Short mmCIF file of C-alpha atoms and ligand atoms in Angstrom, two decimals:
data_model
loop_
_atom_site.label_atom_id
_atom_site.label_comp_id
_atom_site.label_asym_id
_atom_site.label_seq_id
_atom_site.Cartn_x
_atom_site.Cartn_y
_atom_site.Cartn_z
CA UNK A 29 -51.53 -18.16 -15.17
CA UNK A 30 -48.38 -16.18 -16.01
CA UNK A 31 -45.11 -17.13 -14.58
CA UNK A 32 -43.58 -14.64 -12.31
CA UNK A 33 -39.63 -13.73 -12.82
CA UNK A 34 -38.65 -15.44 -9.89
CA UNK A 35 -40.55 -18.83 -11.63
CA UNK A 36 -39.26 -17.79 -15.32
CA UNK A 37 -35.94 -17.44 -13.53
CA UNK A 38 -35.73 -20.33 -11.77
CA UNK A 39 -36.69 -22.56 -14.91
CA UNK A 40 -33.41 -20.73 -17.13
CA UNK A 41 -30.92 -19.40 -14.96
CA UNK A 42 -28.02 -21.38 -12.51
CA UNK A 43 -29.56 -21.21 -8.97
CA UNK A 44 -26.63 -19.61 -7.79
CA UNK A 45 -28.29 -16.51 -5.73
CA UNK A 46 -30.67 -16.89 -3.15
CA UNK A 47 -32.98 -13.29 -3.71
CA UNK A 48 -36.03 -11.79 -2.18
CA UNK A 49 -38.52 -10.89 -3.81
CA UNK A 50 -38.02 -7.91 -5.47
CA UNK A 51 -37.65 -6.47 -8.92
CA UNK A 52 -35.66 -3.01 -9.07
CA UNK A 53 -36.21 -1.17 -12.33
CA UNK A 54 -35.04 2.12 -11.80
CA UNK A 55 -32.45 4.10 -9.69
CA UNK A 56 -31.89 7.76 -9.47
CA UNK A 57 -29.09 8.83 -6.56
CA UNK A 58 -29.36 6.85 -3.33
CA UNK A 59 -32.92 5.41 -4.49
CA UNK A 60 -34.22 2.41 -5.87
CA UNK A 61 -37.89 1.61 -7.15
CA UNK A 62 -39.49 -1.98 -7.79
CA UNK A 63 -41.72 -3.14 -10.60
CA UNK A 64 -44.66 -1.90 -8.08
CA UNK A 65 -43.86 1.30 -8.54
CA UNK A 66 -42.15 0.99 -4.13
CA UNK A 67 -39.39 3.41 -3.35
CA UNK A 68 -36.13 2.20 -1.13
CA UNK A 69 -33.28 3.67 0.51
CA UNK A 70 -29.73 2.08 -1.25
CA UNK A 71 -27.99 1.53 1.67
CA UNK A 72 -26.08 -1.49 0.09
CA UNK A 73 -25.10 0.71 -3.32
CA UNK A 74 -25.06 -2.49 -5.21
CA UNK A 75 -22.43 -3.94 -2.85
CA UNK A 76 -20.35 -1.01 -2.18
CA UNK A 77 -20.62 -0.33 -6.04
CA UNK A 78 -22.68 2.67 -7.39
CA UNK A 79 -20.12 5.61 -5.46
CA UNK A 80 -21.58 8.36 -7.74
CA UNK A 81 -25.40 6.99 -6.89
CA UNK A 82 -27.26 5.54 -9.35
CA UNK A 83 -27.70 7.04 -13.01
CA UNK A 84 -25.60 10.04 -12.07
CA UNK A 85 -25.67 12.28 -14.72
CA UNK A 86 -22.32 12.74 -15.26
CA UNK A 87 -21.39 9.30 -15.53
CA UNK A 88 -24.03 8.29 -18.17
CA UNK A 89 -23.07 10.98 -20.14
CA UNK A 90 -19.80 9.33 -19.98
CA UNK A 91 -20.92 6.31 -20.78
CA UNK A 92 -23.26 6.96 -23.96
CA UNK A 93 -20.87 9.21 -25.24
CA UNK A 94 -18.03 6.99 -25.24
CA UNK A 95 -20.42 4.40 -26.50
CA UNK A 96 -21.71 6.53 -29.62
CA UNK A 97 -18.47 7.70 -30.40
CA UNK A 98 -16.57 4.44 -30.18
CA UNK A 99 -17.46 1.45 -28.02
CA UNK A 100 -15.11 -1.33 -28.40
CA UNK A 101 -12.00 -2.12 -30.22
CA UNK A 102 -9.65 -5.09 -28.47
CA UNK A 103 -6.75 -4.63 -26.41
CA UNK A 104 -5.08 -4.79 -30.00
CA UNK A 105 -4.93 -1.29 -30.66
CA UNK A 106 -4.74 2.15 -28.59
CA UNK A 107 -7.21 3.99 -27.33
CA UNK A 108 -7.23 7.09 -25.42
CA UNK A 109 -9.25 6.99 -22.41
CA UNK A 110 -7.81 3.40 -21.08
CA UNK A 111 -4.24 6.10 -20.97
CA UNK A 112 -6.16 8.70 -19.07
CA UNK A 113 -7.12 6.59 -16.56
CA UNK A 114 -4.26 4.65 -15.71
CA UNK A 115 -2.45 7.89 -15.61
CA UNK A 116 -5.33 8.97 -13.25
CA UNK A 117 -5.23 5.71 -11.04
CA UNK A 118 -1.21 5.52 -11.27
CA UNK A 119 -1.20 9.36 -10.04
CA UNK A 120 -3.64 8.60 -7.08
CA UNK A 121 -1.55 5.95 -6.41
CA UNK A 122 1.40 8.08 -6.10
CA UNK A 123 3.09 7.41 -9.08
CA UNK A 124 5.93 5.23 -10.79
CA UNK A 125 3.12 2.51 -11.32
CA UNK A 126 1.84 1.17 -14.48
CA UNK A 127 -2.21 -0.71 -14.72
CA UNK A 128 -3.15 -3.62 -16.16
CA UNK A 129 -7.52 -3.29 -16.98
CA UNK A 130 -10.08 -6.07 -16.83
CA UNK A 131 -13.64 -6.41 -16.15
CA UNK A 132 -14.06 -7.33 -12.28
CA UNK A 133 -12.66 -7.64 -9.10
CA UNK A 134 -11.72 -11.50 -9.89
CA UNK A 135 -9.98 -10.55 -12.54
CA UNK A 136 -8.29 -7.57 -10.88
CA UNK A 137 -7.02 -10.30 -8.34
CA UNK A 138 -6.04 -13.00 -10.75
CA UNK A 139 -3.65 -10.84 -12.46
CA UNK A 140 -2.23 -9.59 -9.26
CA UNK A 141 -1.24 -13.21 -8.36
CA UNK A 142 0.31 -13.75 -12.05
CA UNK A 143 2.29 -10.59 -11.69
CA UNK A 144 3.88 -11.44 -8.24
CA UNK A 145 4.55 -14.75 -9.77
CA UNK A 146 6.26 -13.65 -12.89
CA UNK A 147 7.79 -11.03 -11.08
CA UNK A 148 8.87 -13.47 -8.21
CA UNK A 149 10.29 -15.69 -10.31
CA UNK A 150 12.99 -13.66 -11.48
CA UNK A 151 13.29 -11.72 -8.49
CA UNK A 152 13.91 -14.24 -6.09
CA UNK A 153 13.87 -18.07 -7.54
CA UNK A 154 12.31 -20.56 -9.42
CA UNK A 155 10.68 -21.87 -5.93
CA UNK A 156 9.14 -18.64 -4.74
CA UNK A 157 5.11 -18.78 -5.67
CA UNK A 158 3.75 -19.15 -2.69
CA UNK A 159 0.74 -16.44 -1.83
CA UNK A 160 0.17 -15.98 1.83
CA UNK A 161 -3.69 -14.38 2.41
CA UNK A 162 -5.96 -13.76 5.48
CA UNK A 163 -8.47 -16.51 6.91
CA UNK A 164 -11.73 -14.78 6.32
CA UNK A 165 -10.64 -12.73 3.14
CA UNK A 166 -12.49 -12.79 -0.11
CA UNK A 167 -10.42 -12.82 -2.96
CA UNK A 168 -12.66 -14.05 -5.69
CA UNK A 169 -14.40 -16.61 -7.35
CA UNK A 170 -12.50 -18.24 -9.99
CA UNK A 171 -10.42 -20.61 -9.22
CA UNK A 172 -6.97 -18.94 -8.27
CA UNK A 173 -8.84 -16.69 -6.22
CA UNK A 174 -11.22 -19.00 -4.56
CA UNK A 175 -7.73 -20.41 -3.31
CA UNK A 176 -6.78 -17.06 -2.44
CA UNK A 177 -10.18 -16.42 -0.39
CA UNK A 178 -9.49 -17.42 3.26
CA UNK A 179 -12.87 -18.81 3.95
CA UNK A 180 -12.02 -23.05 3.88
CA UNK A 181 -15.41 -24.37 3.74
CA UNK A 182 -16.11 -22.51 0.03
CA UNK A 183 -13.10 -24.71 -0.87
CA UNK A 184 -14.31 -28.47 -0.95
CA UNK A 185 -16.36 -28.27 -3.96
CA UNK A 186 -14.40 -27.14 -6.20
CA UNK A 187 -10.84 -28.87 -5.84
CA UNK A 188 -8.55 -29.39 -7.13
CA UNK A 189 -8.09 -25.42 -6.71
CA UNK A 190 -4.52 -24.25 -7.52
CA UNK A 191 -2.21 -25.12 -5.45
CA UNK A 192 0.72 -22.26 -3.38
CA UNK A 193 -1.83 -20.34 -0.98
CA UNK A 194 -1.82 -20.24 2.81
CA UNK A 195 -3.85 -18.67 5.03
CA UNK A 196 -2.80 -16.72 8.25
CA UNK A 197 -5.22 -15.21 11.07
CA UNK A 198 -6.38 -11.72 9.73
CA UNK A 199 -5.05 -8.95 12.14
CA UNK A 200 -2.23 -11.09 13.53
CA UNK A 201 1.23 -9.37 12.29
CA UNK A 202 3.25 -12.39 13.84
CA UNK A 203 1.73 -15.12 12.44
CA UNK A 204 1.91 -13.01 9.03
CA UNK A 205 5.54 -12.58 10.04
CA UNK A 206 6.04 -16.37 10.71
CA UNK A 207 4.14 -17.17 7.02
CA UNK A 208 6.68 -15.61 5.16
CA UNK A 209 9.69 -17.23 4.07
CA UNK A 210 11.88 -18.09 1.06
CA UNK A 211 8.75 -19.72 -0.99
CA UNK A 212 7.25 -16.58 -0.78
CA UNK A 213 6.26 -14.39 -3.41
CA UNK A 214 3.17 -11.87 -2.33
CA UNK A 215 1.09 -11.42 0.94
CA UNK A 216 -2.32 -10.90 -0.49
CA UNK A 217 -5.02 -8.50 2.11
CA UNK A 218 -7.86 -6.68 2.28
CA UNK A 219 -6.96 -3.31 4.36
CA UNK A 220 -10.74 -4.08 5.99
CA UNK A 221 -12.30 -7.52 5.04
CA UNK A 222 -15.79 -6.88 3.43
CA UNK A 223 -17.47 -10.01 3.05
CA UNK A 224 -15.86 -11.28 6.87
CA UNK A 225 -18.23 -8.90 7.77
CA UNK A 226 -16.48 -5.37 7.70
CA UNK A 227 -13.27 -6.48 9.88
CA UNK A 228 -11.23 -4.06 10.41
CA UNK A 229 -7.48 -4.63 11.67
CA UNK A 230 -6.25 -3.75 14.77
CA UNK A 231 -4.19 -0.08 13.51
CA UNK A 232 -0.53 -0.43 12.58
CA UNK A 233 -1.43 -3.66 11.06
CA UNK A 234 -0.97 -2.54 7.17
CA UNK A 235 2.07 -0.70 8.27
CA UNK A 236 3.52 -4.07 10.15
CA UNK A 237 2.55 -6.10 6.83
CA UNK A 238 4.09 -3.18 4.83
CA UNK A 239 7.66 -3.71 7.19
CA UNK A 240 7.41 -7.81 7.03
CA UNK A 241 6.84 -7.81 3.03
CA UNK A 242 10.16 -5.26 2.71
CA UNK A 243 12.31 -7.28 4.82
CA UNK A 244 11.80 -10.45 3.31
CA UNK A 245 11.50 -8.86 -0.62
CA UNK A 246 8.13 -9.93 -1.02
CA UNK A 247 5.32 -8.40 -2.59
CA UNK A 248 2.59 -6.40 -0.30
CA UNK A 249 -0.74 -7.11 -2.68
CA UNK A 250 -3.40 -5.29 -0.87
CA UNK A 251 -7.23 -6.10 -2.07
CA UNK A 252 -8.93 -2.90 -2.50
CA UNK A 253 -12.20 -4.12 -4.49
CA UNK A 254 -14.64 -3.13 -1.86
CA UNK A 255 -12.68 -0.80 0.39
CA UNK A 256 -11.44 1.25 -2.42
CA UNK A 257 -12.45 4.33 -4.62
CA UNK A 258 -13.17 6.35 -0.72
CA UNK A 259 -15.02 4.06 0.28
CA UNK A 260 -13.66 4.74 3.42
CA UNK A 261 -12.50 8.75 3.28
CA UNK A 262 -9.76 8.22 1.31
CA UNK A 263 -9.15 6.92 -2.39
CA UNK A 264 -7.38 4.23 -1.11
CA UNK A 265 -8.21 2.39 2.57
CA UNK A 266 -4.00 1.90 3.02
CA UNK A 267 -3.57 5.59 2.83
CA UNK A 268 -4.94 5.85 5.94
CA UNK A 269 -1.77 4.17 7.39
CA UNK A 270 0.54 6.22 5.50
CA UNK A 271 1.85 3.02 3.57
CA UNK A 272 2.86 2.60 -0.23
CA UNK A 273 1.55 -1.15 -1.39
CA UNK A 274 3.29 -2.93 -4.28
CA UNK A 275 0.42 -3.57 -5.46
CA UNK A 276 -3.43 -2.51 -5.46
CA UNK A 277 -6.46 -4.57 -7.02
CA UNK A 278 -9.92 -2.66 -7.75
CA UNK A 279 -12.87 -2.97 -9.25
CA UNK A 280 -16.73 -2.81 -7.99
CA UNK A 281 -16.83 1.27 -7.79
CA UNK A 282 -14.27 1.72 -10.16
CA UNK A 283 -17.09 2.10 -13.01
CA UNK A 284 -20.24 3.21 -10.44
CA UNK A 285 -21.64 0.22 -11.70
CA UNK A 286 -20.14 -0.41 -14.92
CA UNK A 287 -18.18 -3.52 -14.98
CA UNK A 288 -13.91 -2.52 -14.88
CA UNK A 289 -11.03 -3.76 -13.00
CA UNK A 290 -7.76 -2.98 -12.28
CA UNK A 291 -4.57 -4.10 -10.85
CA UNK A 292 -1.93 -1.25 -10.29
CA UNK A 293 1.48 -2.25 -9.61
CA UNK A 294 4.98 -0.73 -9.21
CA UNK A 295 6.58 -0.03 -12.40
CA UNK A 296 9.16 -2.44 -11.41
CA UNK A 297 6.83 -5.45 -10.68
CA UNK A 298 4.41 -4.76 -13.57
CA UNK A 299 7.51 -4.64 -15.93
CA UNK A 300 7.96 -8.14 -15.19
CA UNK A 301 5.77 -8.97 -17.69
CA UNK A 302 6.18 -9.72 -21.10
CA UNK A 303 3.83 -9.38 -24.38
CA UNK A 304 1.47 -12.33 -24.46
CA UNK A 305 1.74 -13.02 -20.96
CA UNK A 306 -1.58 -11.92 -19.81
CA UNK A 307 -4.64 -10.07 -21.62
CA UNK A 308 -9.01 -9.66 -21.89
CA UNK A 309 -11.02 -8.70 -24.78
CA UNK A 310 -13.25 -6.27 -22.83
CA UNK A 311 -10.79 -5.13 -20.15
CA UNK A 312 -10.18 -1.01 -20.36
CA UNK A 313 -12.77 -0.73 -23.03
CA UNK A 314 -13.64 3.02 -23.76
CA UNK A 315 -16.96 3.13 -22.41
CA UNK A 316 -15.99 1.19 -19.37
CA UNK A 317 -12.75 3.47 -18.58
CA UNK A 318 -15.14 6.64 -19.21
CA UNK A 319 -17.49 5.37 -17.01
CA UNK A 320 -14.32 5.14 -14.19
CA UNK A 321 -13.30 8.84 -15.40
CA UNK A 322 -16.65 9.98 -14.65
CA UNK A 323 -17.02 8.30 -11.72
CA UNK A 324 -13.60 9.96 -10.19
CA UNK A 325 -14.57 13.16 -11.07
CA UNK A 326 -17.93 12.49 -8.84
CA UNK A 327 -16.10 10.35 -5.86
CA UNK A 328 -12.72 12.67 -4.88
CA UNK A 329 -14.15 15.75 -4.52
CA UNK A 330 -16.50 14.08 -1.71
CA UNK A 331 -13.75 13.23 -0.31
CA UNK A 332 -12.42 14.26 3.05
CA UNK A 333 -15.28 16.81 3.72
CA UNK A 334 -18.74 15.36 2.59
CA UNK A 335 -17.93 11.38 3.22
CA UNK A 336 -16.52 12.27 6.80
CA UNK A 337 -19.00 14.88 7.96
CA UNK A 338 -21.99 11.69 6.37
CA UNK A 339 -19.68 8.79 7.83
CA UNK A 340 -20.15 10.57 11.67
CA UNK A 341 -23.54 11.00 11.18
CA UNK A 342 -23.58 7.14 10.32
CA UNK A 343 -21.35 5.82 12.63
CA UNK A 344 -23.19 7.98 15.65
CA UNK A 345 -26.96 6.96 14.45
CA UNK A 346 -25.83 2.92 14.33
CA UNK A 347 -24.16 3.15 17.74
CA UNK A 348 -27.18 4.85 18.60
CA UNK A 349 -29.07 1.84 16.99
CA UNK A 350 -26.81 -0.41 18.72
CA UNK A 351 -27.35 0.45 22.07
CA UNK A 352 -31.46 -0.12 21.42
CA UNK A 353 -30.83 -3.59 20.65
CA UNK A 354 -32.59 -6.51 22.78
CA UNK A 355 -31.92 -9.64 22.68
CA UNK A 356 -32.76 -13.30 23.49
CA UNK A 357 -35.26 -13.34 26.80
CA UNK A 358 -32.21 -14.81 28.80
CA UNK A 359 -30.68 -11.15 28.48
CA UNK A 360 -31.71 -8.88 30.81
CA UNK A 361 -30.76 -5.00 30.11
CA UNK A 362 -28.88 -3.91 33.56
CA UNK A 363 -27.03 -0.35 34.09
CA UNK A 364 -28.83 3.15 34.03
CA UNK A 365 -29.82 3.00 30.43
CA UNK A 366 -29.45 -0.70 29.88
CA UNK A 367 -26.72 -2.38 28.36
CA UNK A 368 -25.35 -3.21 24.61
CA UNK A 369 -26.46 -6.42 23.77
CA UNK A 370 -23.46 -8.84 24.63
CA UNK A 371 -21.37 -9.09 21.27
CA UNK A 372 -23.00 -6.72 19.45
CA UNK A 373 -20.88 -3.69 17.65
CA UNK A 374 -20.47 -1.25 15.06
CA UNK A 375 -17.92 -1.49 12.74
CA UNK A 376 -16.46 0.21 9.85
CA UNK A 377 -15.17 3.41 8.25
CA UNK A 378 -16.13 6.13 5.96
CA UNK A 379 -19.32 5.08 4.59
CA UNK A 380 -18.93 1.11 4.94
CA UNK A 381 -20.18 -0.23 7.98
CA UNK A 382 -21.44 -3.35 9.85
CA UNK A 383 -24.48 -3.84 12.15
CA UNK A 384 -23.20 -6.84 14.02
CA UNK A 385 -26.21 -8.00 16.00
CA UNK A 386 -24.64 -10.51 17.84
CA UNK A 387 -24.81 -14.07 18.76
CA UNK A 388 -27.39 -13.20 21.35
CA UNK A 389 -29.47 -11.78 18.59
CA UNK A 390 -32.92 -13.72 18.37
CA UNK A 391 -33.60 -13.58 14.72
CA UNK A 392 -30.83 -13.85 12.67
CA UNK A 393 -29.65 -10.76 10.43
CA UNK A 394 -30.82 -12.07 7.03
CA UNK A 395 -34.59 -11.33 8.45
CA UNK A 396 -33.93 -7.80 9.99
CA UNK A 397 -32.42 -7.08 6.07
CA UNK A 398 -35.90 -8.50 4.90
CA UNK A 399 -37.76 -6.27 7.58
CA UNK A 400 -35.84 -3.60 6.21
CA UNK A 401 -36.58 -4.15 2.60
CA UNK A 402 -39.82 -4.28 3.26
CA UNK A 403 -40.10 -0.99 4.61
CA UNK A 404 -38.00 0.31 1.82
CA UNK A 405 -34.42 0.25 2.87
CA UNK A 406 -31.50 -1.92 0.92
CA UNK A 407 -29.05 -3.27 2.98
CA UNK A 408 -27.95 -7.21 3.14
CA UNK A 409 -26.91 -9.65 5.49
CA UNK A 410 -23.06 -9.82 5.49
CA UNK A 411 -22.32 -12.78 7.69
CA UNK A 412 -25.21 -14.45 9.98
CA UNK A 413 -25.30 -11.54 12.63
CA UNK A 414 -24.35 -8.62 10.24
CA UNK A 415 -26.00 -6.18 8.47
CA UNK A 416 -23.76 -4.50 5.55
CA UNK A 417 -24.05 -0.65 5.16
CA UNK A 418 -22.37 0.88 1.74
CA UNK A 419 -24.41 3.81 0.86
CA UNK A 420 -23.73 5.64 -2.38
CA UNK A 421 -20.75 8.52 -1.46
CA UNK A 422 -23.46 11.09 -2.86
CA UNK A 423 -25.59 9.88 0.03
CA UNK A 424 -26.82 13.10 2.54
CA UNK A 425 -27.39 13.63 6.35
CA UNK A 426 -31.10 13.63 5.52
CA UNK A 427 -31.01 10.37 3.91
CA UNK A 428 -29.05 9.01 6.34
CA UNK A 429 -31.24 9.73 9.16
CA UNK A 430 -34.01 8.48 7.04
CA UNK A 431 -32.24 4.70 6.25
CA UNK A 432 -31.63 4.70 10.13
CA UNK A 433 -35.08 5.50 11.20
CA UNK A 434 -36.27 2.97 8.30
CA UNK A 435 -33.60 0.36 9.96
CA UNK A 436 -34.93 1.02 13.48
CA UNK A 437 -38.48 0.24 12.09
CA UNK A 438 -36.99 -3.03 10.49
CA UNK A 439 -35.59 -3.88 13.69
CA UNK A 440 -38.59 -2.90 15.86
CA UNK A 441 -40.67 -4.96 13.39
CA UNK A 442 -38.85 -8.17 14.61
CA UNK A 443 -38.63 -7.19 18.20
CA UNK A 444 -35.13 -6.24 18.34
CA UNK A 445 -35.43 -3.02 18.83
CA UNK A 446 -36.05 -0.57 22.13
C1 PLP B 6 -12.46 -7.73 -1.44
C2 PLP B 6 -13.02 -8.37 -2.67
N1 PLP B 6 -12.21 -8.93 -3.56
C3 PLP B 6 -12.67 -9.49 -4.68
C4 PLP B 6 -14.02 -9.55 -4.95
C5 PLP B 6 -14.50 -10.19 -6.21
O1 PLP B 6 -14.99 -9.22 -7.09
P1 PLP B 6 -15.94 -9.64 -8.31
O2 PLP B 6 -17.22 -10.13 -7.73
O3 PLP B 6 -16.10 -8.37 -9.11
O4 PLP B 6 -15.22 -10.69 -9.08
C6 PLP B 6 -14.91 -8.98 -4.04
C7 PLP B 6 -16.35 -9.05 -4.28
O5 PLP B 6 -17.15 -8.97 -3.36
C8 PLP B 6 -14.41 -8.38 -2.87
O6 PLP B 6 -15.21 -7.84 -1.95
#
């Protein structure tokens, strides 16, 4: 008999993801379709990835002109449209900021921590290194940001990791405080942590981090892979609090699914470094910086109007959702219309949001996302109790209403729902 691609797969590739079984081939706006010819609902956008929706026509026209005009060349020479965005992205950013381009959010983050400590260095000693990050943050995989990432038990098997990063409770602006001191030379944060399972701070929090970072001279490094490129109504998730970082990493919808990073930083930090210090073959390629072009020119006019006026509808149809749960048969539903099921919650902004079941939930969220996939809607299991929701920004009311009925189904389907 012929293999199938999950056997040819697991016979030739690491068996580093656990998937369902499913084979997307195609994508066109906020849907997906499988080798069987099944349609689904993208609520998951590639992990908070394809902002424009997939194969928007702008953006491959982007792409495969850039490509049949001139696809590659090395960081060794200059080429036009790697300018045009950082000008873009150091505009947005509100300006006196220079970029450095690589290919993912890893990457993004890794030369974020080499700038702060090159920049440290001669800004305020020999001795001052140190990165303080968030328990529960996701940084990265390699290895300087797998130190970074505030999640301890991904740590073990991979030491030695690099040593100089400490980890403070996410939210927490005196224990942040109490982290920084002379050995200091960045705090490193997500605005909202994404893979924690869409935490988002208690408000003021950036703006305390902003305050701590200035008085002691240290760097503010704020992580905006996943909550970036209006992800959550704005551009940027910080300029929500009003507060300039010194620097900004991105990546994932940079390129709608084309593979770029970037780390923006102050002119005055990014000047630090010197020729040879840091570089990438691919990073800022043409195609990949006209794919990020394109991709702008979809994303910021949706923003404000169209993401807010889609995010309510969201937000309202999950709490909605939220308030149908039922849980284990030790929890009985009490008040006029029954109660929320103990611990579960909503949370989120713009169009990034978590369906936190609960610990009282009696299946745990990885099979509601199956449920759901089977009845043609993409989203994934964040954490054990979570359900991640990052629809494409191009996503409408009508779809929405459709992945929530679909989600309702999912949740029916393993007795969940009311
Ligand atoms: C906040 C954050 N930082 C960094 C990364 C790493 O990005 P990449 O997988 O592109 O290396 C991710 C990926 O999920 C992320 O969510």
């Amino acid at each position: 008999m012929t293999p199938s691609l999950p056997e040819r797969e697991a016979a030739v590739l690491w068996p580093t993801y656990a998937r369902p079984q499913v084979e997307f081939v195609r994508g066109q706006g906020v849907r997906l379709w499988d080798s069987r010819g099944r349609e689904y609902l993208d609520f998951l956008g590639g992990i908070a990835v394809v902002a424009a929706g997939h194969a928007h026509p702008d953006v491959v026209a982007a792409v495969t002109t850039q490509l049949g005009t001139l696809g590659h060349t090395s960081n060794l020479y200059f080429t036009g449209p790697q300018v045009e965005l950082a000008e873009r992205l150091v505009d947005r950013f509100g300006g006196d900021a220079k970029v450095f381009f690589s290919n993912s959010g890893a990457e993004a983050n890794e030369a974020a921590i080499k700038v702060a400590r090159r920049w440290s260095r001669a800004a305020r000693g020999e001795d001052a290194t140190g990165i303080v990050a968030a328990l529960g943050g996701f940084h990265g995989r390699t290895l300087a940001t797998l130190a970074a990432t505030g999640k301890p038990a991904m740590h073990p098997p991979f030491q030695p990791l690099p040593p100089g990063f400490t980890h403070v409770p996410f939210g927490d602006a005196d224990a942040l405080r109490a982290a920084v001191g002379p050995g200091t030379a960045a705090v490193l944060l997500e605005p909202i942590q994404g893979e924690a399972g869409i935490r988002v701070p208690p408000a003021g929090y950036l703006r305390a981090a902003r305050e701590i970072t200035a008085e002691a001279g240290v760097l503010l490094m704020l992580d905006e892979i996943q909550s970036g490129m209006g992800r959550t109504g704005r551009l940027f998730a910080h300029q929500h609090e009003g507060i300039r970082p010194d620097v900004v990493t991105m990546a994932k919808a940079l390129g709608s699914g084309y593979p770029i990073g970037a780390t923006i930083a102050s002119s005055e930090v990014a000047d630090a470094m010197q020729v040879g210090d840091h570089g990438t073959t691919f990073g800022g390629n043409p195609v990949a910086c006209a794919a990020a072009l394109a991709t702008l020119d979809v994303v910021e006019p949706l923003l404000g109007g169209h993401v807010d006026k889609v995010s309510a509808r969201l937000a309202d149809g999950l709490q909605e959702l939220r308030w149908r749960l039922v849980g284990r048969s030790t929890w009985a539903p009490g008040g006029e219309d029954g109660d929320p099921l103990p611990g579960a919650e909503v949370r989120g902004a713009g169009l990034w949001f978590a369906l936190d079941l609960g610990e009282q939930a009696p299946v745990p969220a990885k099979q509601v996302a199956l449920a759901a996939l089977g009845r043609g809607l993409v989203v994934n299991p964040v954490t054990d109790t979570a359900l991640r929701l990052a629809p494409p920004l191009v996503v409408t009311e009508e779809e929405v209403d459709e992945g929530l009925a679909r989600l309702a189904g999912a949740l029916g389907e393993v007795g969940m729902c009311r």
